[in-house]
């Protein structure tokens, strides 16, 4: 808002700067509020451009606690270099690319009966789009460096893809500067190809300076692994326990007949106790006891008896 207000007081100078690449071409507006609309757009776009460094700085400061010191340094350095590259792209588009494109588009198809009547809003839109495209065109080296930081690139492989880069450069040149003149095409495609070559050179220098560190680190890791393997004790085989020389039945206590309910009060079963006189009778004289009771009755101790170990 502050920068937009400041742009209002110098809007005449900004308009003259924007109209200079048109070389005296006259523009119109087709509505009553077309003039004030053009003035508002000048103030809004100018204020945004002047506020862009402050916006980027606050975004980086907000994300500063989330990144490490090395990443933070890379981001601040990359932002500064990106601003410089964008400034170079805007200067290139304003002085070289934009006048050539406007001359071709405004005068190539003009005849006695066909005269261009361009609105000032459409002209402003074309200039802004062209300047943004020129600034993005010069960001190619920084984009390659950013990709190389995430995944290392090979300069030889990048040179192998240069034929496709040249093709894309001339396609973009045809969109930004639609003229059959080959020199005008080279004025736009040349910087694109040059920026790609600069990016390859920067990546080669970065990878060459990074390679000894990676080699030293890998050698240290191998040394640590070998030393750890040599110092680790040889695992001894587990001893197999010897087979017991006595049976399990000889180690168990000998018990006298009784009921399980006499041992654990919580494990009482809904069973009727067997009279003690039945134990005094011979086996042949005992009454038949159900099997579910008999297995408890024949092997559990009585209340007055306890476990007697077999000495």
XYZ file of C-alpha atoms in Angstrom:
311
model
C 0.000 0.000 0.000
C 2.826 2.395 0.875
C 4.768 1.627 -2.287
C 1.610 1.874 -4.390
C 0.958 5.346 -2.980
C 4.544 6.353 -3.726
C 4.178 5.095 -7.317
C 1.170 7.404 -7.798
C 3.332 10.526 -7.479
C 5.798 9.306 -10.135
C 3.309 7.580 -12.419
C 4.043 9.923 -15.349
C 7.699 8.874 -15.427
C 6.765 5.182 -15.166
C 4.263 5.486 -18.036
C 6.876 7.151 -20.251
C 9.324 4.329 -19.449
C 6.735 1.674 -20.328
C 5.795 3.363 -23.615
C 9.372 3.860 -24.804
C 9.762 0.380 -26.432
C 6.643 1.107 -28.577
C 8.539 3.833 -30.520
C 5.756 6.419 -30.730
C 2.835 4.026 -31.167
C -0.502 5.549 -30.115
C -2.753 3.674 -27.691
C -6.397 4.086 -26.776
C -8.841 3.060 -24.066
C -12.364 2.038 -24.964
C -14.267 2.837 -21.769
C -14.902 5.903 -19.605
C -12.906 4.482 -16.716
C -10.147 3.080 -18.904
C -7.679 5.817 -17.986
C -8.124 5.503 -14.232
C -8.024 1.712 -14.560
C -4.658 1.978 -16.288
C -3.385 4.277 -13.537
C -4.527 1.878 -10.793
C -2.790 -1.013 -12.518
C 0.443 0.962 -12.702
C 0.300 1.677 -8.960
C -0.606 -1.917 -7.999
C 2.018 -3.584 -10.189
C 4.728 -1.112 -9.225
C 3.953 -1.448 -5.526
C 4.078 -5.242 -5.758
C 7.458 -5.189 -7.539
C 8.951 -2.837 -4.941
C 7.483 -4.904 -2.076
C 8.719 -8.225 -3.439
C 12.096 -8.152 -1.596
C 10.310 -7.469 1.698
C 7.825 -10.289 1.054
C 10.592 -12.773 0.229
C 12.612 -11.696 3.289
C 9.666 -12.230 5.659
C 8.895 -15.629 4.150
C 12.506 -16.711 4.647
C 12.563 -15.411 8.207
C 9.356 -17.295 8.954
C 10.833 -20.571 7.667
C 14.232 -19.970 9.295
C 13.643 -22.144 12.442
C 12.625 -25.105 10.268
C 15.868 -25.424 8.299
C 19.480 -26.044 9.222
C 22.245 -23.470 9.044
C 23.628 -24.770 5.733
C 20.207 -24.857 4.109
C 19.414 -21.406 5.461
C 22.599 -20.020 3.975
C 21.822 -21.646 0.625
C 18.297 -20.184 0.596
C 19.437 -16.635 1.389
C 22.238 -16.799 -1.157
C 19.937 -18.306 -3.772
C 17.315 -15.609 -3.183
C 19.880 -12.853 -3.650
C 21.244 -14.429 -6.844
C 17.704 -15.015 -8.108
C 16.940 -11.319 -7.676
C 20.039 -10.356 -9.641
C 19.214 -12.810 -12.433
C 15.648 -11.517 -12.592
C 16.966 -7.953 -12.861
C 19.259 -8.952 -15.733
C 16.340 -10.683 -17.451
C 14.143 -7.600 -17.166
C 16.892 -5.356 -18.554
C 17.455 -7.777 -21.451
C 13.738 -7.989 -22.225
C 13.230 -4.227 -22.033
C 16.153 -3.146 -24.212
C 16.482 -6.075 -26.662
C 13.544 -8.467 -26.773
C 10.540 -6.181 -26.258
C 11.323 -3.538 -28.959
C 11.896 -6.242 -31.565
C 8.676 -8.073 -30.692
C 6.604 -4.867 -30.683
C 8.031 -3.700 -33.997
C 7.114 -6.973 -35.651
C 3.635 -7.261 -34.115
C 2.622 -3.619 -34.679
C 4.107 -2.944 -38.117
C 4.379 -6.238 -39.942
C 0.671 -6.531 -40.789
C -0.118 -2.823 -41.223
C -1.471 -1.638 -44.565
C -3.367 1.400 -45.846
C -6.661 -0.089 -44.719
C -5.359 -1.940 -41.652
C -4.071 0.157 -38.798
C -3.368 -1.135 -35.296
C -5.591 0.275 -32.570
C -4.192 -1.173 -29.354
C -5.700 -0.438 -25.965
C -3.389 0.708 -23.246
C -4.565 -2.138 -20.960
C -3.613 -4.826 -23.502
C -0.252 -3.158 -24.072
C 0.469 -3.069 -20.335
C -0.510 -6.728 -20.009
C 1.795 -7.701 -22.882
C 4.735 -5.780 -21.412
C 4.300 -7.325 -17.945
C 4.029 -10.864 -19.317
C 7.106 -10.323 -21.469
C 9.135 -8.963 -18.554
C 8.125 -11.836 -16.289
C 9.055 -14.338 -19.000
C 12.439 -12.691 -19.487
C 13.165 -12.773 -15.753
C 12.209 -16.464 -15.550
C 14.393 -17.191 -18.567
C 17.466 -16.112 -16.637
C 16.610 -18.341 -13.646
C 17.743 -21.492 -15.491
C 21.248 -21.701 -13.891
C 19.779 -21.338 -10.407
C 17.194 -24.020 -11.185
C 19.923 -26.444 -12.262
C 21.928 -25.743 -9.099
C 18.846 -26.364 -6.953
C 18.175 -29.696 -8.659
C 21.846 -30.625 -8.296
C 21.610 -30.006 -4.547
C 18.700 -32.445 -4.262
C 20.066 -35.031 -6.709
C 23.591 -34.667 -8.123
C 23.630 -34.128 -11.881
C 26.312 -35.177 -14.334
C 27.601 -32.415 -16.645
C 28.212 -34.920 -19.452
C 24.606 -36.030 -19.297
C 23.426 -32.421 -19.330
C 25.511 -31.791 -22.436
C 23.844 -34.810 -24.014
C 20.448 -33.119 -23.540
C 21.632 -29.839 -25.061
C 19.987 -30.592 -28.421
C 16.582 -30.594 -26.742
C 17.432 -27.395 -24.900
C 18.200 -25.691 -28.213
C 14.861 -26.873 -29.599
C 12.958 -25.575 -26.558
C 14.895 -22.296 -26.718
C 13.789 -21.608 -30.301
C 10.199 -22.590 -29.502
C 10.150 -20.138 -26.583
C 11.832 -17.551 -28.798
C 9.063 -17.987 -31.375
C 6.419 -17.414 -28.707
C 8.117 -14.373 -27.204
C 9.308 -12.865 -30.468
C 7.103 -14.087 -33.342
C 9.176 -12.881 -36.264
C 10.638 -14.811 -39.230
C 13.906 -12.921 -38.868
C 16.528 -15.415 -37.688
C 18.572 -12.688 -35.998
C 15.589 -11.686 -33.879
C 15.052 -15.310 -32.959
C 18.664 -15.678 -31.907
C 18.379 -12.592 -29.712
C 15.963 -14.511 -27.474
C 17.136 -18.115 -27.949
C 20.815 -17.227 -27.512
C 20.569 -16.108 -23.852
C 18.488 -19.190 -23.029
C 21.174 -21.516 -24.421
C 23.899 -19.429 -22.784
C 22.202 -19.687 -19.381
C 22.057 -23.458 -19.782
C 25.798 -23.572 -20.490
C 26.485 -21.367 -17.468
C 24.416 -23.711 -15.293
C 26.405 -26.738 -16.527
C 29.679 -24.958 -15.704
C 28.506 -24.063 -12.196
C 27.385 -27.657 -11.556
C 30.754 -28.985 -12.751
C 32.597 -26.671 -10.345
C 30.304 -27.578 -7.428
C 30.606 -31.320 -8.025
C 34.369 -31.118 -8.380
C 34.727 -29.309 -5.057
C 32.289 -31.692 -3.385
C 33.854 -34.935 -4.674
C 36.937 -35.088 -2.314
C 34.732 -34.606 0.718
C 32.448 -37.425 -0.338
C 35.444 -39.678 -1.100
C 37.029 -38.996 2.266
C 33.755 -39.616 4.054
C 33.217 -42.937 2.269
C 36.775 -44.054 3.107
C 36.262 -43.208 6.756
C 33.047 -45.176 6.809
C 34.817 -48.196 5.310
C 37.632 -47.941 7.894
C 35.129 -47.784 10.752
C 33.297 -50.842 9.411
C 36.541 -52.884 9.092
C 37.748 -51.899 12.573
C 34.409 -52.737 14.122
C 34.422 -56.131 12.418
C 37.950 -56.902 13.638
C 37.294 -55.798 17.222
C 33.999 -57.599 17.622
C 34.407 -60.869 19.661
C 33.817 -64.180 17.943
C 30.487 -65.541 19.135
C 30.874 -68.819 21.058
C 28.442 -71.642 20.388
C 25.731 -72.109 22.936
C 26.259 -75.043 25.322
C 23.709 -77.795 24.961
C 22.388 -78.837 28.396
C 23.075 -82.450 29.311
C 20.226 -84.873 29.458
C 18.911 -85.461 32.988
C 20.093 -88.683 34.614
C 16.961 -89.088 36.660
C 13.344 -89.217 35.694
C 10.862 -86.470 36.351
C 8.744 -88.801 38.450
C 11.572 -89.321 40.984
C 11.836 -85.600 41.696
C 8.152 -85.063 42.305
C 6.833 -85.356 45.884
C 4.825 -88.349 46.870
C 1.374 -87.372 47.977
C -1.361 -89.193 49.733
C -4.947 -89.302 48.475
C -7.119 -86.311 49.134
C -9.197 -83.618 47.453
C -8.015 -80.644 45.443
C -10.395 -78.451 47.400
C -8.295 -79.063 50.518
C -5.190 -77.537 48.884
C -6.615 -74.382 47.308
C -9.792 -72.998 48.838
C -10.438 -70.826 45.760
C -10.473 -73.856 43.515
C -13.374 -75.561 45.249
C -15.440 -77.691 42.950
C -19.110 -78.517 43.386
C -18.229 -82.091 44.425
C -19.309 -84.111 47.413
C -16.455 -85.157 49.746
C -15.713 -88.826 49.982
C -16.048 -90.374 53.448
C -12.805 -91.134 55.202
C -13.940 -94.704 55.949
C -13.739 -95.465 52.252
C -9.957 -94.964 52.350
C -9.654 -97.520 55.200
C -11.399 -100.204 53.215
C -9.548 -102.398 50.699
C -9.700 -101.446 47.062
C -12.074 -104.234 46.270
C -14.502 -103.111 49.020
C -14.601 -99.444 48.045
C -17.662 -98.094 46.401
C -17.422 -96.946 42.843
C -16.560 -93.255 42.541
C -17.129 -91.349 39.285
C -13.982 -90.882 37.243
C -14.126 -87.077 37.523
C -13.874 -87.413 41.331
C -11.559 -90.360 41.427
C -8.634 -88.648 39.724
C -8.641 -85.904 42.350
C -9.343 -88.248 45.212
C -6.511 -90.677 44.518
C -3.701 -88.152 44.107
C -4.500 -85.127 46.324
C -3.629 -84.891 50.040
C -6.155 -84.716 52.820
C -6.591 -81.639 55.059
C -4.488 -83.101 57.847
C -1.726 -84.265 55.577
C 0.926 -82.369 53.685
C 3.362 -83.121 50.968
C 5.918 -85.630 52.092
C 9.039 -85.689 49.904
C 10.459 -88.997 48.972
C 13.847 -89.221 50.644
